[in-house]
mmCIF file of C-alpha atoms in Angstrom:
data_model
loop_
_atom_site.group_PDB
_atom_site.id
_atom_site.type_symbol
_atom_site.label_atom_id
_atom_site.label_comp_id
_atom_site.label_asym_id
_atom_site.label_seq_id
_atom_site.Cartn_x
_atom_site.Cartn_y
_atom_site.Cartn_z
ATOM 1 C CA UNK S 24 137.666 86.155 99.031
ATOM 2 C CA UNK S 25 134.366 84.896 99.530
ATOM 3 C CA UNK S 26 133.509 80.906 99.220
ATOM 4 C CA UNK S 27 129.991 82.001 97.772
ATOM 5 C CA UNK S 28 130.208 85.110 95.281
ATOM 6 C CA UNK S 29 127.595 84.457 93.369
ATOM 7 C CA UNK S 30 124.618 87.353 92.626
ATOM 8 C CA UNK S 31 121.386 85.690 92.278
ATOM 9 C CA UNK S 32 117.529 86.818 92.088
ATOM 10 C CA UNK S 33 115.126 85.815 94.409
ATOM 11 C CA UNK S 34 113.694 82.502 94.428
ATOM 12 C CA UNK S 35 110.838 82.877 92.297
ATOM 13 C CA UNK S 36 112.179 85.694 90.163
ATOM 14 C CA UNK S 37 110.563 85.174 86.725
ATOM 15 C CA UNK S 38 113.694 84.576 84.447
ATOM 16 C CA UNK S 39 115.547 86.730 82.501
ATOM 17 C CA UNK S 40 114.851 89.618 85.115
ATOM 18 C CA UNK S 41 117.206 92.401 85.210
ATOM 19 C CA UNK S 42 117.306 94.064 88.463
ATOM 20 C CA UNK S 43 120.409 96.443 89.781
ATOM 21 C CA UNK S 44 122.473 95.184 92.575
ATOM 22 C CA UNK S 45 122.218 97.429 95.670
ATOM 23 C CA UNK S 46 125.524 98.398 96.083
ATOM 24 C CA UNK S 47 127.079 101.219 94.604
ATOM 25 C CA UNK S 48 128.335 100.946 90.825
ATOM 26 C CA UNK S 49 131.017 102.177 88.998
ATOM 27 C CA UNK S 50 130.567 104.130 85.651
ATOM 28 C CA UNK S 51 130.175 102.362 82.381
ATOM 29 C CA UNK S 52 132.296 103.093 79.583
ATOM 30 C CA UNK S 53 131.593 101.784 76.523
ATOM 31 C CA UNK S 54 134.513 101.575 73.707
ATOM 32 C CA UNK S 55 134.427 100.362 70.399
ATOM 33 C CA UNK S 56 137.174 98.865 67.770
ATOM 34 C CA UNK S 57 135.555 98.572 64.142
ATOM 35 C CA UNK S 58 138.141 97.384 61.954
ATOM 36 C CA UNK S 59 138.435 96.131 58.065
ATOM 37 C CA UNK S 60 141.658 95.047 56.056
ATOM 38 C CA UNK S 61 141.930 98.568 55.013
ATOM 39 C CA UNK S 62 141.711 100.106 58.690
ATOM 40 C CA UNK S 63 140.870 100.168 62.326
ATOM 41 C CA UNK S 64 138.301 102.571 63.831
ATOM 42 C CA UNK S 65 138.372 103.147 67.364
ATOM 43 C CA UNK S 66 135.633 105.525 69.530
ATOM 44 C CA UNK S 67 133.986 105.957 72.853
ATOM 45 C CA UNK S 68 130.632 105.627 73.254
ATOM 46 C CA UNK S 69 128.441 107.631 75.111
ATOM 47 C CA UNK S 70 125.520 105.094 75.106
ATOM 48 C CA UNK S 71 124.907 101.229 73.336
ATOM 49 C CA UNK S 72 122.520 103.143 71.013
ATOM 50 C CA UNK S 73 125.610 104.635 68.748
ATOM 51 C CA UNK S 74 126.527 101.232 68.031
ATOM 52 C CA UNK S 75 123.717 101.163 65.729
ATOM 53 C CA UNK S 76 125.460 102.917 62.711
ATOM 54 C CA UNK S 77 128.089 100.365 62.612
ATOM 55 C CA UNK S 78 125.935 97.366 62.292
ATOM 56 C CA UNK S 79 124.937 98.233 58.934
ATOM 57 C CA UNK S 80 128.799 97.838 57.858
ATOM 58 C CA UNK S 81 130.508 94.930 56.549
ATOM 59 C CA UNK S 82 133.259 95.330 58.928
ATOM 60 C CA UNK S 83 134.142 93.467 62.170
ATOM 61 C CA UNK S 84 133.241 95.411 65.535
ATOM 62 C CA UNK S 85 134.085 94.649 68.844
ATOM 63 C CA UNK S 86 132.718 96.256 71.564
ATOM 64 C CA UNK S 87 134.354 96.588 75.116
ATOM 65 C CA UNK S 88 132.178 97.389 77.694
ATOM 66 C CA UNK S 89 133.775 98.435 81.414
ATOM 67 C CA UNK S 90 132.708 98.626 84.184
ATOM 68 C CA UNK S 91 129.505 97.528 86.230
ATOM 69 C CA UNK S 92 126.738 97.373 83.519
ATOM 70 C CA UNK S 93 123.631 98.601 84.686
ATOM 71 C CA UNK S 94 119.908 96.959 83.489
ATOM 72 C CA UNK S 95 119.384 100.184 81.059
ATOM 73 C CA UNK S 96 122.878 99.413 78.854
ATOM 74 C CA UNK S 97 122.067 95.685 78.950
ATOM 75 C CA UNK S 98 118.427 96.258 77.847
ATOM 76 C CA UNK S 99 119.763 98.388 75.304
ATOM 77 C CA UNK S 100 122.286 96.242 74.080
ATOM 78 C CA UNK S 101 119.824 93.764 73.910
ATOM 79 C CA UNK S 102 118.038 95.455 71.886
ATOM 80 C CA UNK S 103 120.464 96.298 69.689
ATOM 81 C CA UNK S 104 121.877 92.871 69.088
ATOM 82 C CA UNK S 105 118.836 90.478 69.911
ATOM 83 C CA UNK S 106 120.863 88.978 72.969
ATOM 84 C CA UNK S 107 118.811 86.514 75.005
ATOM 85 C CA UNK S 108 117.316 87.692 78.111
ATOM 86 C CA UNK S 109 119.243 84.524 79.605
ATOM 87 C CA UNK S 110 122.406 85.378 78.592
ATOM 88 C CA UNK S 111 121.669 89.282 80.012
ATOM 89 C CA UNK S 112 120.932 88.453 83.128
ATOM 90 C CA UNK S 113 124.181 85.956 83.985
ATOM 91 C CA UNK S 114 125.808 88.981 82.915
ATOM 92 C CA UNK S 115 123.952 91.237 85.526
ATOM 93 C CA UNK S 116 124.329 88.235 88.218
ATOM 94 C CA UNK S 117 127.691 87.813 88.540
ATOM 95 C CA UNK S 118 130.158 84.787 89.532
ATOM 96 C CA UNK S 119 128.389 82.414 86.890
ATOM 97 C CA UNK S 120 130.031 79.154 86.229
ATOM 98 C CA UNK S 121 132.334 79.215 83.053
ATOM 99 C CA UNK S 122 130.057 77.867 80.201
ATOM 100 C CA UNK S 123 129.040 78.428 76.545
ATOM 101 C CA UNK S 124 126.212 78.606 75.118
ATOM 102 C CA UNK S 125 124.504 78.799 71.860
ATOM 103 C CA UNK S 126 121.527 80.810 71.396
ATOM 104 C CA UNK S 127 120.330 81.072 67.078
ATOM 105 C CA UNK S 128 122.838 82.677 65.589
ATOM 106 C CA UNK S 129 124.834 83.893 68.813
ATOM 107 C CA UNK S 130 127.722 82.594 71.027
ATOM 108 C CA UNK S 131 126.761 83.067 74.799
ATOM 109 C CA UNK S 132 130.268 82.528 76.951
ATOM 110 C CA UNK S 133 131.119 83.594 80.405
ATOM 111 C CA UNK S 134 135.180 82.923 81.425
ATOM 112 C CA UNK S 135 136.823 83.592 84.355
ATOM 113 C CA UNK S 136 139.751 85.865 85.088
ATOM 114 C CA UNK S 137 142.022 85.401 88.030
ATOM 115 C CA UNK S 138 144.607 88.136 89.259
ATOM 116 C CA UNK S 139 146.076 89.257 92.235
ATOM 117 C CA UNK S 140 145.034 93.024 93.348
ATOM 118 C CA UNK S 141 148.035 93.548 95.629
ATOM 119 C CA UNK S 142 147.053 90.796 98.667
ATOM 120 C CA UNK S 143 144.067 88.529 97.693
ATOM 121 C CA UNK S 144 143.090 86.707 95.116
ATOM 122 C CA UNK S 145 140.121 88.085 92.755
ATOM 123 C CA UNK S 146 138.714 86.695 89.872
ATOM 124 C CA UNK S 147 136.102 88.712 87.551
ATOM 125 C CA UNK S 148 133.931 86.931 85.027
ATOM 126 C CA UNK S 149 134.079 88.238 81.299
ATOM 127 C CA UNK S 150 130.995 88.057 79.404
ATOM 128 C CA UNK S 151 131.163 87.311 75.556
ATOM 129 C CA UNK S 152 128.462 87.933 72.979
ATOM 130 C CA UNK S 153 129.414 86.739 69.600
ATOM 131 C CA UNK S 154 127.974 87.041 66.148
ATOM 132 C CA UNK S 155 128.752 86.744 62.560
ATOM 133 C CA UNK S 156 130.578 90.103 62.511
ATOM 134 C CA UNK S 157 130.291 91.639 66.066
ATOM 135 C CA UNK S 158 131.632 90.695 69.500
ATOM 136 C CA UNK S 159 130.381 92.327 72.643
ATOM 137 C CA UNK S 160 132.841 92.186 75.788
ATOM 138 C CA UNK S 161 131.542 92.575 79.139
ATOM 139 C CA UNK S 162 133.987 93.363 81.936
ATOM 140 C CA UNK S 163 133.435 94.844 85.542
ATOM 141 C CA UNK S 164 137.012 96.150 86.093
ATOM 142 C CA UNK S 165 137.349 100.195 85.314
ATOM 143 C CA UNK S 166 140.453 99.517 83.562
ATOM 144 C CA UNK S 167 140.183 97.673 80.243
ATOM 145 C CA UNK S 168 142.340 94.324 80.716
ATOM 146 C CA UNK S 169 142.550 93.805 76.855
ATOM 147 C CA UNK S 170 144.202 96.809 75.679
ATOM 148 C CA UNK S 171 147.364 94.370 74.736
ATOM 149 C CA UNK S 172 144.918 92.730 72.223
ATOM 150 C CA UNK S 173 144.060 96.218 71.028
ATOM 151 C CA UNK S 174 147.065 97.375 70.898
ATOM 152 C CA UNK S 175 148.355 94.434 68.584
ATOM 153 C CA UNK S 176 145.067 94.894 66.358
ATOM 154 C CA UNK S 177 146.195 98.621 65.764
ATOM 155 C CA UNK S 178 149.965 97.043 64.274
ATOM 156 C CA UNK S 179 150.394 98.186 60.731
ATOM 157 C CA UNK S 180 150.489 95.147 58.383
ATOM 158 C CA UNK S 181 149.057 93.085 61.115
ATOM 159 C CA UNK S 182 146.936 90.975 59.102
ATOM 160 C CA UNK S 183 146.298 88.111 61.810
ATOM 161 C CA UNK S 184 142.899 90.069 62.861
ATOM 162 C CA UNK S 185 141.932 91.652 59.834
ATOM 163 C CA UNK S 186 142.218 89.137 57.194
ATOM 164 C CA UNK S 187 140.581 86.139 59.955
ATOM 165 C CA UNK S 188 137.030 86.450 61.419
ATOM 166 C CA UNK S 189 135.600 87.698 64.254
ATOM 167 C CA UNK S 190 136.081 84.034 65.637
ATOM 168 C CA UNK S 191 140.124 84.906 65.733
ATOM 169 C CA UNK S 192 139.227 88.010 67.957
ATOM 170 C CA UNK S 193 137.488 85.806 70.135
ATOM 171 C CA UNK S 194 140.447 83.745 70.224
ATOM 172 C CA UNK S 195 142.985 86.890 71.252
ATOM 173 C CA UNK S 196 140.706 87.473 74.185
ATOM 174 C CA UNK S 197 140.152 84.344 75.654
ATOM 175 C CA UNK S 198 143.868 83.750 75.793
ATOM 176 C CA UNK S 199 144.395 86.215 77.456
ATOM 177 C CA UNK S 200 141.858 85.415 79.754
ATOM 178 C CA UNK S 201 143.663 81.710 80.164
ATOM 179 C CA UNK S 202 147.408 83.024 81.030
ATOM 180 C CA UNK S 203 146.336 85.414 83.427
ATOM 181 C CA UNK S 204 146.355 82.502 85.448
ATOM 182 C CA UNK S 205 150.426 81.972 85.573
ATOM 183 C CA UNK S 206 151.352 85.305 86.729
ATOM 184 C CA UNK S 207 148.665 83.813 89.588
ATOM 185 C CA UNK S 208 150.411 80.891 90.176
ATOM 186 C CA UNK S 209 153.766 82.606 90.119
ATOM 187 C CA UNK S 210 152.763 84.222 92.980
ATOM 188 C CA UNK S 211 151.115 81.314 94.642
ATOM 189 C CA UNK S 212 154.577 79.940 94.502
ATOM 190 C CA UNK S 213 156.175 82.745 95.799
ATOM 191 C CA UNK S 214 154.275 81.979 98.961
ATOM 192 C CA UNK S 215 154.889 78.845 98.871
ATOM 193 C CA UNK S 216 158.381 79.167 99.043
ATOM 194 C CA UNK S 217 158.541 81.454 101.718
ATOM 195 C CA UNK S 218 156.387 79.583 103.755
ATOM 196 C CA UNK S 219 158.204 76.471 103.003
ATOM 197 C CA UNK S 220 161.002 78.132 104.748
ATOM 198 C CA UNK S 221 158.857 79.407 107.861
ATOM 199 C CA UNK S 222 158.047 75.468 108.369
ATOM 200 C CA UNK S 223 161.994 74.590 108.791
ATOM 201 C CA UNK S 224 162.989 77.453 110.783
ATOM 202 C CA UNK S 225 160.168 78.967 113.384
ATOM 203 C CA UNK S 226 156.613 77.508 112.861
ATOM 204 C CA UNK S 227 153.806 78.957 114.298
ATOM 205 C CA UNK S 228 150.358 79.554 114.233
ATOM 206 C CA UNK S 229 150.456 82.579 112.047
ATOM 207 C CA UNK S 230 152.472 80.087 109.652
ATOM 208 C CA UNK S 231 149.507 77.932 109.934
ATOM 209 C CA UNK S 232 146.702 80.774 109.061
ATOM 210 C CA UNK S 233 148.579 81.463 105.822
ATOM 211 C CA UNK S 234 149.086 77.790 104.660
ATOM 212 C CA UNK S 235 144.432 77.596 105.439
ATOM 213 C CA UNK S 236 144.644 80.831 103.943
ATOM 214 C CA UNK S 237 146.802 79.712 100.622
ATOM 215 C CA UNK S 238 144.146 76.318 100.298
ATOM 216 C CA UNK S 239 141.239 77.985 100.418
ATOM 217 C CA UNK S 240 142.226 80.567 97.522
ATOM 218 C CA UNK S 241 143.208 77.834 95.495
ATOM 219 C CA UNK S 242 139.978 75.696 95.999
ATOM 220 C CA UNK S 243 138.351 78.632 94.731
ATOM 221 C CA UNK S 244 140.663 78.745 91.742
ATOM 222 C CA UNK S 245 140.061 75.309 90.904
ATOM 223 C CA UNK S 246 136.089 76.013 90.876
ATOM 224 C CA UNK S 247 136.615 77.920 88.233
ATOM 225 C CA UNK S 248 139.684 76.892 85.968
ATOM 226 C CA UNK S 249 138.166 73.475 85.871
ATOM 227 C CA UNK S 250 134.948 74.560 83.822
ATOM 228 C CA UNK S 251 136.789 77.022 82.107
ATOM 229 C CA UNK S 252 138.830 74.520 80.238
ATOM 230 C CA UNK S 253 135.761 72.395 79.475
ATOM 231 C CA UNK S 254 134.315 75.465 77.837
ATOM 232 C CA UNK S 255 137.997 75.620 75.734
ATOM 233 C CA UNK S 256 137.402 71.931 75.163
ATOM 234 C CA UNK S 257 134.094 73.002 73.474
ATOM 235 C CA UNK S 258 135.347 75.489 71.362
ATOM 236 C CA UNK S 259 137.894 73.539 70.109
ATOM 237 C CA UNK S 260 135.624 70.306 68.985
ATOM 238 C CA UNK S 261 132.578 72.795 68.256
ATOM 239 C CA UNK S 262 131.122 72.667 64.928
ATOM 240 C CA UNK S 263 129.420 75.898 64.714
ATOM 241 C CA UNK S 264 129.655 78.024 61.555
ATOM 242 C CA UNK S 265 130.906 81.141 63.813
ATOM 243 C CA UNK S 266 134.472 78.926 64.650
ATOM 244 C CA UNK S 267 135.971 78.713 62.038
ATOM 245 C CA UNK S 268 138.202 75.351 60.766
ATOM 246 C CA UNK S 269 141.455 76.859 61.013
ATOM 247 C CA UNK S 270 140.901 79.036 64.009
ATOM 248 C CA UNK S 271 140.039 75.639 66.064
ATOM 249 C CA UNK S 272 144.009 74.648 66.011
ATOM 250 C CA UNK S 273 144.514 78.782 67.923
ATOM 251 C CA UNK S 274 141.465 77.149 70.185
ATOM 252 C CA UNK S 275 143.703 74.288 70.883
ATOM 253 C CA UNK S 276 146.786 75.859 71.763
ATOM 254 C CA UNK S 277 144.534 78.033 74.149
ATOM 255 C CA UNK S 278 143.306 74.762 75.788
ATOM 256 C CA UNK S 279 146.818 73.418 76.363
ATOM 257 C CA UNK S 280 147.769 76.114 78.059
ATOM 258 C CA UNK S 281 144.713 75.670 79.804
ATOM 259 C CA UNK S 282 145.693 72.114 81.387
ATOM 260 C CA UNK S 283 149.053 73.340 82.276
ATOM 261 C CA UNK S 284 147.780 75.754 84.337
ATOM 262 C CA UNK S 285 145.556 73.399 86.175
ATOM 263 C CA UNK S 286 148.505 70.852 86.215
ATOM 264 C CA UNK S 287 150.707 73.661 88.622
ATOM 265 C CA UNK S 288 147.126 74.012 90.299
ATOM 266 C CA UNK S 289 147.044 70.607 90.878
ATOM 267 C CA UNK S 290 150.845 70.564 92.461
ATOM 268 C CA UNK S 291 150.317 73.738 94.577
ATOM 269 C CA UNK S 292 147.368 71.836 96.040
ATOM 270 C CA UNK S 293 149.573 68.897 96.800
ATOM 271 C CA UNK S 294 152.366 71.236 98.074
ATOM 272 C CA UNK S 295 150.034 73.191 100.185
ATOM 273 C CA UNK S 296 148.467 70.207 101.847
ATOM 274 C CA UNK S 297 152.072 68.665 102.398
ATOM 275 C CA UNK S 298 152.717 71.602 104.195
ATOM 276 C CA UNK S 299 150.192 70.983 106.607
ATOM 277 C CA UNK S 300 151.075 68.407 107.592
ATOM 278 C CA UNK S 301 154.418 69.133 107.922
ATOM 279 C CA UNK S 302 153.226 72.002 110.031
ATOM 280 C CA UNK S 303 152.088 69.535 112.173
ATOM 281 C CA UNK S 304 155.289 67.100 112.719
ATOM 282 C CA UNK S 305 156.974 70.289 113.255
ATOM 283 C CA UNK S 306 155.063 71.066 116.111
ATOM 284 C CA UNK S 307 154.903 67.374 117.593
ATOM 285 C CA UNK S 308 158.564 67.283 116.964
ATOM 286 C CA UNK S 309 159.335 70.692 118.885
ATOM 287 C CA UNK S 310 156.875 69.095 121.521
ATOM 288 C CA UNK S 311 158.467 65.567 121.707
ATOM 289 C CA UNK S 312 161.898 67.773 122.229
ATOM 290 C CA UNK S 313 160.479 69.811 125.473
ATOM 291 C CA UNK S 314 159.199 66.631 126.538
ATOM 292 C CA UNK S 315 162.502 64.848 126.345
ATOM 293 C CA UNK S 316 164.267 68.127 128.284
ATOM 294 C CA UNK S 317 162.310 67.942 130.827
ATOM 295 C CA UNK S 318 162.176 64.360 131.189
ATOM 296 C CA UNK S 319 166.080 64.533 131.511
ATOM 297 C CA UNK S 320 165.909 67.274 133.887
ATOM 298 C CA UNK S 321 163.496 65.113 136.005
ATOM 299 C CA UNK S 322 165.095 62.294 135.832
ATOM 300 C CA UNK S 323 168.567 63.933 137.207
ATOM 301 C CA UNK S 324 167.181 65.622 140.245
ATOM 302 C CA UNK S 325 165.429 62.076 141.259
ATOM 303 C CA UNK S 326 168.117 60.878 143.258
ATOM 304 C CA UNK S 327 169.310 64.113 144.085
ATOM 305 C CA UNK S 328 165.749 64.569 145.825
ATOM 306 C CA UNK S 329 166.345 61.440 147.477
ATOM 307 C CA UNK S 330 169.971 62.059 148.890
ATOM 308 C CA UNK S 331 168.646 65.164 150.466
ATOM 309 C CA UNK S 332 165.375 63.738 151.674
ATOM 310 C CA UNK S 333 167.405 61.302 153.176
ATOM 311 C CA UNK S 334 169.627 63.950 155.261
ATOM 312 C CA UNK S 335 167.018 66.052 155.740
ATOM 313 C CA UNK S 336 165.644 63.241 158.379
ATOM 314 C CA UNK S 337 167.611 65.043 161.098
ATOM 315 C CA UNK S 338 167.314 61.418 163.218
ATOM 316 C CA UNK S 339 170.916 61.417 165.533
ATOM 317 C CA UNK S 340 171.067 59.730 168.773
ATOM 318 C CA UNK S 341 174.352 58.674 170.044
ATOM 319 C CA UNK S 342 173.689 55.736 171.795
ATOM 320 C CA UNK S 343 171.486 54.093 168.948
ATOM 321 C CA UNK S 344 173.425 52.018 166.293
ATOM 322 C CA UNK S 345 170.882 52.980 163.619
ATOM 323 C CA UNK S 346 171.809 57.066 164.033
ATOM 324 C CA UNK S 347 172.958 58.949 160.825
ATOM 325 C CA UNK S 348 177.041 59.347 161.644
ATOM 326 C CA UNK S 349 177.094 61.314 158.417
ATOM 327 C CA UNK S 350 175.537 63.935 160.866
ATOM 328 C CA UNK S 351 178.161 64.891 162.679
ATOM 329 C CA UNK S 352 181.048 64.260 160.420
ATOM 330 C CA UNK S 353 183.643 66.883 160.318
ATOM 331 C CA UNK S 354 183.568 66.538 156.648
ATOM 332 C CA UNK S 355 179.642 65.349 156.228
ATOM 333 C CA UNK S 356 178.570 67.942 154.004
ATOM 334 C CA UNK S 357 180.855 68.949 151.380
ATOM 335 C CA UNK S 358 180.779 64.570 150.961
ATOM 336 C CA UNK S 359 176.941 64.747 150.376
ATOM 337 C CA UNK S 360 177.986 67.236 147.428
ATOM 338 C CA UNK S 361 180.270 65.106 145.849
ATOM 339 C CA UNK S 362 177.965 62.399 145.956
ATOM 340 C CA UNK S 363 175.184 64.484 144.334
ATOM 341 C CA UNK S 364 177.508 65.730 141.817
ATOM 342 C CA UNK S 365 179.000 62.665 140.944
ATOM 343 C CA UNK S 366 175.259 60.990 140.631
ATOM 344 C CA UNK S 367 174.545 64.404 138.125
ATOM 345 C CA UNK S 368 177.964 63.950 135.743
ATOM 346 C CA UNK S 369 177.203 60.054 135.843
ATOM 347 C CA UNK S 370 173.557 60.212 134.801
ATOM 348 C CA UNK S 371 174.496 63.025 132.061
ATOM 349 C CA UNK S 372 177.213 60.813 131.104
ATOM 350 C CA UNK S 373 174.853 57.741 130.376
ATOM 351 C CA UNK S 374 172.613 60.036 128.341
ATOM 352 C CA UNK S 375 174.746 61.230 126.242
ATOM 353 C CA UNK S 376 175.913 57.545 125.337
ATOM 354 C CA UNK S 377 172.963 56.264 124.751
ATOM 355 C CA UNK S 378 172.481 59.849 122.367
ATOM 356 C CA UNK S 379 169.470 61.131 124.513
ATOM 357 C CA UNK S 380 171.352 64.050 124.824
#
C-alpha cells in the first residue's frame, strides 16, 4: 500500500468543501437498525432523507452507510442531523488520522480498520457520528463489516443493546474495529515464520524484498494503531454526557486490547528488523565460506605451480653440473607426481587439523 493515502483539497480550498474524488465510486447503500426494548427495526434506505421519520422516535437508530459516500448523501445527512461541515469533509477525504472530536451535542470519531484482502495490507477509516439517540456509521467497503454486531443486536432477550444507550452501540463497533487487528497480526506472523525459515536454509534477495516489504506494512500499521488507542484512551477518561459511567469500564476493556495489539506490533517490528540483519550475516557468512574455498584451493595448487614451473624450465646440458638430471631419469616423471601428490594430501592434511576444512 501506499506510504501517503491521504485525500486532501487543494491548498486554499475554503474549509468544509465537499468535492467528489475523480475516480470512479461504488454505490451507496444506506441501512438502518432502529431498535427499542420492545423490538428491532431493520430497513434499506433508498436515500438519507427517509431517515427523517425516525428521528421523531424515542428509540435508538443506527445508521450504516456503505460504500463510497458521495457530497449529495453527506450534504443530506448533514442536513438531517446538523453534522459539522468539518467532520463531513474528513469523511469525504479519506485516510484521516484516528481522532475524536466533540462538536455541541455530537461525537465526531474517525478509527481505523486494518485487514488483509488476500495479499496486502489495507486499512479503511470508519467514520462515527454520534448523538443522544442516533449513530451514523460511515464505511467505504461494499460489504457491511458489522453485521456480527447486528446480528447479536437482533438476539431475542438480548438486553445488552437495548436496555444501555446508544454509547454501548458505539462500544460494539469500535471493538470490533480494535480486534480486527489480530487476525492482522496472525498473519504477519505467519510470514514471519516462513521467512524465518528462508533465512536458515536458502537466503536470497527475493527473501530480502519480502522482509522491506513486511516493515514497511507494519510502519504503516503503527501510524495508525498508535492514535487509535489515544482516541480509546479518550473515551475511556471522557466526561461527556453521551458516555455513559458504566459503559467507560466496556471502553476500557476495548483499550486493553488496544495495547496488546500494539505490544505484538511492537515485537513483529523487532522480529522483522532482526531479520535483516540476519539476512545480512547470512550472506557475509555464505561469502566468508566461498572465500575460504577458494583460498584453500589456491593455496594447494601454489606449490604445485611451482614444481611444474620448475620442470617446465627444459634447461639440460650434459656437461654442466647445474643441468636438471630429473630430466632424463628413467623414472623422472611419475616421481614429480608423487611429489605433487604428496605436497596436495599433506597440505589437506594440515587443514583439516587446524579445522579449516
Amino acid at each position: 500500500m501506499a506510504y501517503f493515502s491521504k485525500h486532501y483539497h487543494n491548498p486554499g480550498t475554503a474549509p468544509g468543501t465537499l468535492v467528489a474524488k475523480t475516480e470512479s465510486r461504488r454505490p451507496v447503500n444506506l441501512h438502518l437498525l432502529d431498535y427499542t426494548e420492545e423490538h428491532v427495526e431493520e430497513v434499506s434506505l433508498a436515500s438519507a432523507a427517509d431517515c427523517r421519520e425516525y428521528l421523531a422516535r424515542e428509540s435508538k437508530t443506527w445508521i450504516q452507510v456503505n460504500g463510497q459516500a458521495d457530497p449529495d448523501t453527506l450534504r443530506n445527512l448533514g442536513d438531517l442531523f446538523d453534522l459539522h461541515d468539518l467532520a463531513l469533509e474528513d469523511v469525504l477525504n479519506t485516510g484521516q488520522r484516528p481522532k475524536v472530536e466533540l462538536y455541541d451535542d455530537q461525537l465526531f470519531l474517525i478509527a481505523a480498520m486494518p485487514f488483509y484482502d488476500g495479499e496486502n495490507l489495507e486499512i479503511v477509516q470508519i467514520s462515527l457520528f454520534v448523538g443522544k439517540n442516533y449513530l451514523i456509521c460511515l464505511c467505504p467497503l461494499d460489504e457491511d463489516p458489522f453485521e456480527p454486531v447486528r446480528k447479536r443486536m437482533r438476539m431475542p432477550n438480548n438486553r445488552r443493546f437495548s436496555s444501555r444507550g446508544i454509547d454501548y452501540l458505539l462500544y460494539a463497533l469500535l471493538d470490533l474495529i480494535t480486534d480486527s487487528g489480530f487476525p492482522v497480526l496472525e498473519q504477519f506472523g505467519y510470514q514471519l515464520e516462513e521467512m524465518e525459515t528462508d533465512l536458515l536454509e536458502n537466503p536470497n534477495q527475493q527473501t530480502l524484498a519480502q522482509i522491506h516489504g513486511l516493515k514497511r506494512e507494519l510502519l504503516v500499521l503503527r501510524r495508525v494503531l498508535w492514535p487509535q488507542r489515544e482516541l480509546l484512551t479518550s473515551l475511556m477518561r471522557t466526561e461527556d454526557q453521551l458516555i455513559n459511567a458504566d459503559t467507560q469500564v466496556y471502553f476500557r476493556d476495548c483499550h486493553d486490547h488496544s495495547v496488546q495489539i500494539i505490544e505484538l506490533l511492537e515485537s513483529f517490528r523487532e522480529m522483522a528488523t532482526s531479520m535483516l540483519d540476519i539476512y545480512l550475516s547470512s550472506i557475509s557468512q555464505r561469502t566468508n565460506e566461498t572465500m575460504r574455498v577458494l583460498t584453500i584451493i589456491a593455496t594447494i595448487f601454489i606449490p604445485l605451480t611451482f614444481v611444474v614451473g620448475i620442470y617446465g624450465m627444459n634447461f639440460e646440458h650434459a656437461d654442466s653440473p647445474w643441468a636438471m638430471p630429473e630430466l632424463g631419469w628413467y623414472y623422472g616423471y611419475p616421481m614429480v607426481w608423487a611429489v605433487m601428490i604428496a605436497i596436495t594430501g599433506g597440505l589437506i592434511w594440515f587443514f583439516r587439523r587446524r579445522g579449516w576444512m
